[in-house]
CSV table of C-alpha atoms in Angstrom, one decimal:
chain,number,residue,atom,x,y,z
B,1242,UNK,CA,-8.7,11.3,6.8
B,1243,UNK,CA,-11.7,11.7,4.6
B,1244,UNK,CA,-15.0,9.9,4.9
B,1245,UNK,CA,-14.3,8.1,1.6
B,1246,UNK,CA,-11.1,6.6,2.7
B,1247,UNK,CA,-12.6,5.4,6.0
B,1248,UNK,CA,-15.4,3.7,4.1
B,1249,UNK,CA,-13.2,2.2,1.4
B,1250,UNK,CA,-10.8,0.7,3.9
B,1251,UNK,CA,-13.6,-1.4,5.2
B,1252,UNK,CA,-14.6,-2.8,1.9
B,1253,UNK,CA,-11.9,-5.5,1.5
B,1254,UNK,CA,-12.0,-7.3,-1.8
B,1255,UNK,CA,-14.9,-5.1,-3.0
B,1256,UNK,CA,-13.0,-1.9,-2.8
B,1257,UNK,CA,-11.7,-1.8,-6.4
B,1258,UNK,CA,-15.2,-2.3,-7.8
B,1259,UNK,CA,-16.8,0.2,-5.5
B,1260,UNK,CA,-14.1,2.8,-6.1
B,1261,UNK,CA,-14.5,2.4,-9.9
B,1262,UNK,CA,-18.3,2.7,-9.7
B,1263,UNK,CA,-17.9,5.9,-7.6
B,1264,UNK,CA,-15.2,7.4,-9.9
B,1265,UNK,CA,-17.2,6.7,-13.1
B,1266,UNK,CA,-19.9,9.2,-12.0
B,1267,UNK,CA,-17.3,11.9,-12.7
B,1268,UNK,CA,-14.6,10.6,-15.1
B,1269,UNK,CA,-14.0,7.8,-17.5
B,1270,UNK,CA,-10.4,6.8,-17.0
B,1271,UNK,CA,-10.5,4.5,-20.1
B,1272,UNK,CA,-11.3,7.5,-22.2
B,1273,UNK,CA,-8.4,9.4,-20.7
B,1274,UNK,CA,-6.0,6.5,-21.4
B,1275,UNK,CA,-7.3,6.1,-25.0
B,1276,UNK,CA,-6.6,9.8,-25.6
B,1277,UNK,CA,-3.1,9.6,-24.2
B,1278,UNK,CA,-2.3,6.5,-26.2
B,1279,UNK,CA,-3.5,8.2,-29.4
B,1280,UNK,CA,-1.4,11.3,-28.7
B,1281,UNK,CA,1.8,9.3,-27.9
B,1282,UNK,CA,1.5,6.0,-29.7
B,1283,UNK,CA,5.3,5.4,-29.6
B,1284,UNK,CA,5.8,6.4,-25.9
B,1285,UNK,CA,8.0,4.0,-23.9
B,1286,UNK,CA,8.2,5.9,-20.6
B,1287,UNK,CA,5.3,7.5,-18.7
B,1288,UNK,CA,5.3,9.3,-15.3
B,1289,UNK,CA,2.2,10.1,-13.4
B,1290,UNK,CA,2.2,12.7,-10.6
B,1291,UNK,CA,-0.5,12.1,-8.1
B,1292,UNK,CA,-1.1,8.5,-9.1
B,1293,UNK,CA,-3.3,7.6,-6.2
B,1294,UNK,CA,-4.4,4.0,-6.0
B,1295,UNK,CA,-3.1,3.1,-9.4
B,1296,UNK,CA,-6.3,3.1,-11.4
B,1297,UNK,CA,-5.0,5.4,-14.1
B,1298,UNK,CA,-1.9,3.2,-14.4
B,1299,UNK,CA,-4.1,0.1,-15.0
B,1300,UNK,CA,-6.0,2.0,-17.7
B,1301,UNK,CA,-2.7,3.2,-19.4
B,1302,UNK,CA,-0.8,0.0,-19.4
B,1303,UNK,CA,-3.7,-2.0,-20.9
B,1304,UNK,CA,-3.6,0.3,-23.9
B,1305,UNK,CA,0.2,0.8,-24.2
B,1306,UNK,CA,1.8,-2.6,-23.9
B,1307,UNK,CA,5.3,-1.4,-24.5
B,1308,UNK,CA,5.4,1.4,-21.9
B,1309,UNK,CA,7.2,1.5,-18.6
B,1310,UNK,CA,5.4,3.6,-15.9
B,1311,UNK,CA,6.5,5.5,-12.8
B,1312,UNK,CA,3.8,6.7,-10.5
B,1313,UNK,CA,4.4,9.1,-7.6
B,1314,UNK,CA,2.2,10.4,-4.8
B,1315,UNK,CA,2.7,12.2,-1.5
B,1316,UNK,CA,0.2,9.8,0.1
B,1317,UNK,CA,1.3,6.5,1.6
B,1318,UNK,CA,1.2,3.3,-0.4
B,1319,UNK,CA,0.6,4.7,-3.9
B,1320,UNK,CA,-0.6,2.2,-6.5
B,1321,UNK,CA,-2.1,-0.1,-3.8
B,1322,UNK,CA,-5.0,-1.2,-6.1
B,1323,UNK,CA,-3.0,-1.6,-9.2
B,1324,UNK,CA,-3.8,-5.0,-10.8
B,1325,UNK,CA,-1.6,-5.1,-13.9
B,1326,UNK,CA,1.9,-6.2,-14.7
B,1327,UNK,CA,4.1,-5.1,-11.7
B,1328,UNK,CA,7.2,-5.6,-13.7
B,1329,UNK,CA,6.4,-2.6,-15.8
B,1330,UNK,CA,5.5,-0.2,-13.0
B,1331,UNK,CA,7.2,1.6,-10.1
B,1332,UNK,CA,5.2,3.4,-7.5
B,1333,UNK,CA,7.0,5.7,-5.1
B,1334,UNK,CA,5.7,7.9,-2.2
B,1335,UNK,CA,7.5,11.2,-2.8
B,1336,UNK,CA,7.0,14.7,-4.0
B,1337,UNK,CA,7.4,15.7,-7.7
B,1338,UNK,CA,10.7,17.6,-7.0
B,1339,UNK,CA,12.4,14.3,-5.9
B,1340,UNK,CA,11.6,12.6,-9.2
B,1341,UNK,CA,12.8,15.7,-11.1
B,1342,UNK,CA,16.1,15.5,-9.2
B,1343,UNK,CA,16.7,12.0,-10.5
B,1344,UNK,CA,15.0,11.8,-13.9
B,1345,UNK,CA,14.4,15.2,-15.4
B,1346,UNK,CA,13.8,15.3,-19.2
B,1347,UNK,CA,13.5,11.5,-19.6
B,1348,UNK,CA,9.7,10.8,-20.0
B,1349,UNK,CA,7.7,10.7,-23.2
B,1350,UNK,CA,4.5,11.6,-21.3
B,1351,UNK,CA,4.0,13.1,-17.9
B,1352,UNK,CA,0.4,12.8,-16.7
B,1353,UNK,CA,-1.6,14.5,-13.9
B,1354,UNK,CA,-5.3,13.5,-13.6
B,1355,UNK,CA,-7.5,15.5,-11.2
B,1356,UNK,CA,-4.5,16.5,-9.2
B,1357,UNK,CA,-4.1,20.2,-9.7
B,1358,UNK,CA,-7.3,21.2,-7.9
B,1359,UNK,CA,-6.1,19.4,-4.8
B,1360,UNK,CA,-2.8,21.4,-4.7
B,1361,UNK,CA,-2.7,24.6,-2.7
B,1362,UNK,CA,-2.8,27.7,-4.9
B,1363,UNK,CA,0.7,28.8,-4.0
B,1364,UNK,CA,2.1,25.4,-5.1
B,1365,UNK,CA,0.2,24.8,-8.4
B,1366,UNK,CA,2.7,26.4,-10.7
B,1367,UNK,CA,5.6,24.6,-9.0
B,1368,UNK,CA,4.0,21.2,-9.3
B,1369,UNK,CA,3.2,21.7,-13.0
B,1370,UNK,CA,6.7,23.1,-13.6
B,1371,UNK,CA,8.1,19.9,-12.1
B,1372,UNK,CA,5.9,17.9,-14.5
B,1373,UNK,CA,7.2,20.0,-17.4
B,1374,UNK,CA,10.8,19.4,-16.3
B,1375,UNK,CA,10.3,15.7,-16.5
B,1376,UNK,CA,9.2,15.7,-20.2
B,1377,UNK,CA,11.8,14.9,-22.8
B,1378,UNK,CA,12.1,17.1,-25.9
B,1379,UNK,CA,9.2,16.3,-28.2
B,1380,UNK,CA,7.3,14.7,-25.3
B,1381,UNK,CA,4.0,15.6,-23.8
B,1382,UNK,CA,2.8,17.1,-20.5
B,1383,UNK,CA,-0.9,16.1,-20.2
B,1384,UNK,CA,-3.1,17.2,-17.4
B,1385,UNK,CA,-6.8,16.7,-16.9
B,1386,UNK,CA,-8.7,18.7,-14.3
B,1387,UNK,CA,-12.3,19.6,-13.4
B,1388,UNK,CA,-13.4,23.0,-14.8
B,1389,UNK,CA,-15.3,25.1,-12.3
B,1390,UNK,CA,-18.9,25.5,-13.3
B,1391,UNK,CA,-22.5,25.5,-12.1
B,1392,UNK,CA,-25.2,22.9,-11.9
B,1393,UNK,CA,-25.7,19.6,-10.1
B,1394,UNK,CA,-22.6,17.9,-11.5
B,1395,UNK,CA,-20.3,20.6,-10.2
B,1396,UNK,CA,-21.9,20.7,-6.8
B,1397,UNK,CA,-21.6,16.9,-6.6
B,1398,UNK,CA,-17.9,17.1,-7.5
B,1399,UNK,CA,-17.2,19.8,-5.0
B,1400,UNK,CA,-19.1,17.9,-2.3
B,1401,UNK,CA,-17.2,14.7,-3.1
B,1402,UNK,CA,-13.7,16.3,-2.9
B,1403,UNK,CA,-14.5,18.6,0.0
B,1404,UNK,CA,-16.4,16.2,2.3
B,1405,UNK,CA,-16.0,12.6,1.0
B,1406,UNK,CA,-12.3,12.9,0.2
B,1407,UNK,CA,-11.8,15.3,3.1
B,1408,UNK,CA,-9.8,17.9,1.1
B,1409,UNK,CA,-10.4,21.2,2.8
B,1410,UNK,CA,-8.3,23.2,0.4
B,1411,UNK,CA,-9.8,22.0,-2.9
B,1412,UNK,CA,-10.4,24.7,-5.4
B,1413,UNK,CA,-11.6,24.2,-9.0
B,1414,UNK,CA,-10.5,26.7,-11.7
B,1415,UNK,CA,-12.3,28.1,-14.7
B,1416,UNK,CA,-10.9,27.1,-18.1
B,1417,UNK,CA,-9.1,30.4,-18.6
B,1418,UNK,CA,-7.2,29.9,-15.4
B,1419,UNK,CA,-6.3,26.4,-16.3
B,1420,UNK,CA,-4.9,27.6,-19.6
B,1421,UNK,CA,-3.0,30.4,-17.8
B,1422,UNK,CA,-1.6,28.0,-15.3
B,1423,UNK,CA,-0.3,25.8,-18.1
B,1424,UNK,CA,1.3,28.7,-19.8
B,1425,UNK,CA,3.1,29.8,-16.6
B,1426,UNK,CA,4.3,26.3,-15.7
B,1427,UNK,CA,5.4,25.2,-19.2
B,1428,UNK,CA,6.6,28.2,-21.1
B,1429,UNK,CA,7.5,27.4,-24.6
B,1430,UNK,CA,5.4,24.2,-24.7
B,1431,UNK,CA,2.9,24.1,-27.6
B,1432,UNK,CA,-0.7,23.2,-27.0
B,1433,UNK,CA,-1.3,20.0,-28.9
B,1434,UNK,CA,-4.8,19.2,-27.8
B,1435,UNK,CA,-7.5,20.6,-25.6
B,1436,UNK,CA,-10.6,18.4,-25.2
B,1437,UNK,CA,-13.4,17.2,-22.9
B,1438,UNK,CA,-13.5,13.8,-21.3
B,1439,UNK,CA,-16.8,11.9,-20.8
B,1440,UNK,CA,-19.1,11.7,-19.0
B,1441,UNK,CA,-19.0,15.3,-17.8
B,1442,UNK,CA,-18.2,18.4,-19.8
B,1443,UNK,CA,-16.3,19.8,-16.7
B,1444,UNK,CA,-13.5,17.3,-17.5
B,1445,UNK,CA,-10.9,19.3,-19.4
B,1446,UNK,CA,-7.8,17.7,-20.8
B,1447,UNK,CA,-4.8,19.8,-21.9
B,1448,UNK,CA,-1.9,18.2,-23.8
B,1449,UNK,CA,1.2,20.4,-24.1
B,1450,UNK,CA,4.2,19.4,-26.3
B,1451,UNK,CA,7.8,20.3,-25.3
B,1452,UNK,CA,9.8,21.7,-28.3
B,1453,UNK,CA,12.5,19.4,-29.6
B,1454,UNK,CA,15.0,22.3,-29.1
B,1455,UNK,CA,15.2,25.4,-27.0
B,1456,UNK,CA,13.1,25.4,-23.9
Protein backbone atom coordinates (compact mmCIF):
# COMPACT_ATOMS: atom_id res chain seq x y z
CA UNK A 1 0.00 0.00 0.00
CA UNK A 2 1.42 3.39 -1.00
CA UNK A 3 1.62 6.43 1.21
CA UNK A 4 -0.87 8.21 -1.05
CA UNK A 5 -3.59 5.62 -0.54
CA UNK A 6 -3.03 5.57 3.22
CA UNK A 7 -3.50 9.35 3.35
CA UNK A 8 -6.48 9.48 0.96
CA UNK A 9 -8.34 6.78 2.86
CA UNK A 10 -8.45 9.08 5.88
CA UNK A 11 -9.77 12.15 4.06
CA UNK A 12 -13.41 11.12 3.97
CA UNK A 13 -15.62 13.50 2.00
CA UNK A 14 -12.59 15.65 1.13
CA UNK A 15 -10.85 12.87 -0.79
CA UNK A 16 -12.20 13.74 -4.28
CA UNK A 17 -11.14 17.40 -4.02
CA UNK A 18 -7.72 16.58 -2.60
CA UNK A 19 -7.12 13.86 -5.19
CA UNK A 20 -8.02 16.22 -8.03
CA UNK A 21 -5.78 18.98 -6.69
CA UNK A 22 -2.88 16.53 -6.46
CA UNK A 23 -3.51 15.05 -9.91
CA UNK A 24 -3.78 18.46 -11.57
CA UNK A 25 -0.12 19.13 -10.80
CA UNK A 26 0.68 16.51 -13.46
CA UNK A 27 -2.26 16.10 -15.84
CA UNK A 28 -5.48 17.85 -16.84
CA UNK A 29 -8.03 15.07 -17.33
CA UNK A 30 -10.52 17.53 -18.81
CA UNK A 31 -8.09 18.20 -21.64
CA UNK A 32 -7.65 14.47 -22.22
CA UNK A 33 -11.43 14.02 -22.33
CA UNK A 34 -11.88 16.96 -24.70
CA UNK A 35 -9.26 15.49 -27.04
CA UNK A 36 -10.92 12.06 -27.01
CA UNK A 37 -14.34 13.56 -27.64
CA UNK A 38 -13.01 15.55 -30.60
CA UNK A 39 -11.40 12.45 -32.12
CA UNK A 40 -14.47 10.23 -31.66
CA UNK A 41 -17.52 12.52 -31.65
CA UNK A 42 -19.92 9.70 -32.62
CA UNK A 43 -18.61 7.07 -30.19
CA UNK A 44 -21.21 5.12 -28.26
CA UNK A 45 -19.00 2.65 -26.35
CA UNK A 46 -15.78 3.39 -24.49
CA UNK A 47 -13.61 1.04 -22.46
CA UNK A 48 -10.90 2.23 -20.09
CA UNK A 49 -8.15 -0.10 -18.94
CA UNK A 50 -6.74 0.95 -15.59
CA UNK A 51 -9.69 3.15 -14.72
CA UNK A 52 -8.59 3.72 -11.11
CA UNK A 53 -10.98 5.75 -8.98
CA UNK A 54 -13.21 6.76 -11.92
CA UNK A 55 -11.97 10.33 -12.41
CA UNK A 56 -11.35 9.84 -16.12
CA UNK A 57 -14.82 8.35 -16.49
CA UNK A 58 -16.31 11.46 -14.90
CA UNK A 59 -14.46 13.69 -17.36
CA UNK A 60 -15.40 11.54 -20.37
CA UNK A 61 -19.11 11.19 -19.65
CA UNK A 62 -19.55 14.91 -19.03
CA UNK A 63 -18.34 15.55 -22.59
CA UNK A 64 -19.91 12.56 -24.34
CA UNK A 65 -23.55 12.37 -23.17
CA UNK A 66 -24.44 9.47 -25.46
CA UNK A 67 -21.62 7.12 -24.58
CA UNK A 68 -21.71 3.96 -22.47
CA UNK A 69 -18.54 3.27 -20.53
CA UNK A 70 -16.81 0.18 -19.16
CA UNK A 71 -13.91 0.66 -16.77
CA UNK A 72 -11.65 -2.15 -15.58
CA UNK A 73 -8.81 -2.24 -13.10
CA UNK A 74 -6.90 -4.99 -11.33
CA UNK A 75 -7.22 -3.04 -8.06
CA UNK A 76 -10.20 -3.53 -5.77
CA UNK A 77 -13.24 -1.26 -5.99
CA UNK A 78 -12.57 0.50 -9.30
CA UNK A 79 -14.58 3.66 -9.92
CA UNK A 80 -15.15 4.28 -6.23
CA UNK A 81 -15.03 8.10 -6.63
CA UNK A 82 -17.15 8.25 -9.79
CA UNK A 83 -19.83 10.89 -9.28
CA UNK A 84 -21.70 10.78 -12.60
CA UNK A 85 -24.63 8.82 -14.02
CA UNK A 86 -24.18 5.23 -12.82
CA UNK A 87 -26.67 3.93 -15.37
CA UNK A 88 -24.15 4.61 -18.14
CA UNK A 89 -21.10 2.99 -16.55
CA UNK A 90 -19.87 -0.41 -15.48
CA UNK A 91 -16.78 -0.82 -13.31
CA UNK A 92 -15.19 -4.26 -12.98
CA UNK A 93 -12.13 -5.48 -11.10
CA UNK A 94 -10.48 -7.77 -13.64
CA UNK A 95 -7.51 -8.01 -16.03
CA UNK A 96 -7.75 -6.77 -19.60
CA UNK A 97 -7.67 -10.33 -20.95
CA UNK A 98 -11.01 -11.08 -19.26
CA UNK A 99 -12.70 -8.17 -21.02
CA UNK A 100 -11.19 -9.25 -24.34
CA UNK A 101 -12.63 -12.74 -23.87
CA UNK A 102 -16.15 -11.27 -23.60
CA UNK A 103 -16.17 -8.13 -25.74
CA UNK A 104 -13.36 -8.14 -28.31
CA UNK A 105 -13.83 -5.75 -31.22
CA UNK A 106 -16.88 -3.96 -29.79
CA UNK A 107 -15.62 -0.59 -28.52
CA UNK A 108 -15.38 2.68 -30.44
CA UNK A 109 -12.62 3.91 -28.12
CA UNK A 110 -10.30 2.04 -25.77
CA UNK A 111 -8.46 4.31 -23.38
CA UNK A 112 -5.43 3.97 -21.11
CA UNK A 113 -4.32 7.02 -19.11
CA UNK A 114 -1.03 6.81 -17.19
CA UNK A 115 -1.27 3.05 -17.02
CA UNK A 116 1.56 1.73 -19.17
CA UNK A 117 4.41 2.98 -16.99
CA UNK A 118 2.93 1.04 -14.07
CA UNK A 119 2.91 -2.24 -16.03
CA UNK A 120 5.96 -4.51 -15.81
CA UNK A 121 8.13 -4.34 -18.92
CA UNK A 122 7.41 -7.94 -19.84
CA UNK A 123 3.64 -7.32 -19.81
CA UNK A 124 3.38 -3.96 -21.58
CA UNK A 125 2.94 -5.28 -25.10
CA UNK A 126 0.34 -7.80 -23.89
CA UNK A 127 -1.76 -5.16 -22.11
CA UNK A 128 -1.74 -2.82 -25.10
CA UNK A 129 -2.44 -5.76 -27.42
CA UNK A 130 -5.53 -6.52 -25.32
CA UNK A 131 -6.55 -2.88 -25.69
CA UNK A 132 -6.12 -3.10 -29.46
CA UNK A 133 -8.19 -6.30 -29.57
CA UNK A 134 -11.10 -4.50 -27.92
CA UNK A 135 -11.27 -1.80 -30.62
CA UNK A 136 -13.86 -2.22 -33.37
CA UNK A 137 -12.85 -1.66 -37.02
CA UNK A 138 -12.53 2.08 -37.53
CA UNK A 139 -12.27 2.70 -33.79
CA UNK A 140 -9.48 4.21 -31.74
CA UNK A 141 -6.92 2.97 -29.26
CA UNK A 142 -5.86 6.01 -27.23
CA UNK A 143 -3.18 5.92 -24.60
CA UNK A 144 -1.59 8.74 -22.68
CA UNK A 145 1.63 8.26 -20.79
CA UNK A 146 4.39 10.27 -19.15
CA UNK A 147 7.47 10.69 -21.34
CA UNK A 148 10.76 10.16 -19.56
CA UNK A 149 12.74 13.37 -19.30
CA UNK A 150 14.78 15.58 -17.06
CA UNK A 151 14.03 18.47 -14.76
CA UNK A 152 11.94 19.12 -11.69
CA UNK A 153 8.62 18.01 -13.21
CA UNK A 154 9.95 14.58 -14.13
CA UNK A 155 11.63 14.12 -10.77
CA UNK A 156 8.37 15.01 -9.05
CA UNK A 157 6.45 12.55 -11.22
CA UNK A 158 8.88 9.73 -10.49
CA UNK A 159 8.86 10.50 -6.76
CA UNK A 160 5.06 10.53 -6.78
CA UNK A 161 4.69 7.17 -8.50
CA UNK A 162 7.60 5.47 -6.76
CA UNK A 163 7.08 6.66 -3.20
CA UNK A 164 3.63 8.27 -2.85
CA UNK A 165 1.75 5.70 -4.95
CA UNK A 166 4.10 2.96 -3.77
CA UNK A 167 4.81 1.46 -7.20
CA UNK A 168 8.28 -0.06 -7.00
CA UNK A 169 8.29 -1.20 -10.62
CA UNK A 170 7.36 2.11 -12.27
CA UNK A 171 9.39 2.91 -15.39
CA UNK A 172 8.78 5.84 -17.70
CA UNK A 173 9.71 5.51 -21.37
CA UNK A 174 11.20 7.96 -23.86
CA UNK A 175 8.95 8.97 -26.75
CA UNK A 176 10.62 6.66 -29.27
CA UNK A 177 9.97 3.69 -27.00
CA UNK A 178 6.32 4.68 -26.57
CA UNK A 179 5.95 4.78 -30.34
CA UNK A 180 7.69 1.44 -30.71
CA UNK A 181 5.46 -0.11 -28.08
CA UNK A 182 2.36 1.12 -29.92
CA UNK A 183 3.61 -0.32 -33.20
CA UNK A 184 4.27 -3.74 -31.63
CA UNK A 185 1.00 -3.91 -29.75
CA UNK A 186 -1.28 -2.62 -32.51
CA UNK A 187 0.22 -3.67 -35.86
CA UNK A 188 -1.71 -2.28 -38.80
CA UNK A 189 -3.26 0.52 -36.77
CA UNK A 190 -2.68 3.99 -38.18
CA UNK A 191 -1.45 6.90 -36.08
CA UNK A 192 -4.31 9.41 -36.03
CA UNK A 193 -2.91 11.92 -33.53
CA UNK A 194 0.17 12.44 -31.43
CA UNK A 195 -0.02 15.40 -29.07
CA UNK A 196 0.90 16.81 -25.67
CA UNK A 197 -1.56 17.31 -22.82
CA UNK A 198 -1.33 20.25 -20.36
CA UNK A 199 0.04 21.23 -17.99
CA UNK A 200 3.28 19.26 -18.57
CA UNK A 201 5.03 18.57 -21.87
CA UNK A 202 5.86 15.10 -20.58
CA UNK A 203 2.21 14.12 -21.12
CA UNK A 204 2.16 12.38 -24.51
CA UNK A 205 -1.09 11.13 -26.06
CA UNK A 206 -1.11 8.68 -28.96
CA UNK A 207 -4.33 7.88 -30.83
CA UNK A 208 -4.21 4.85 -33.13
CA UNK A 209 -7.04 3.96 -35.52
CA UNK A 210 -7.90 0.38 -36.38
CA UNK A 211 -8.40 -0.17 -40.12
CA UNK A 212 -11.93 -0.85 -41.24
CA UNK A 213 -10.75 -4.06 -42.91
CA UNK A 214 -7.81 -6.39 -42.61
CA UNK A 215 -6.05 -6.27 -39.23
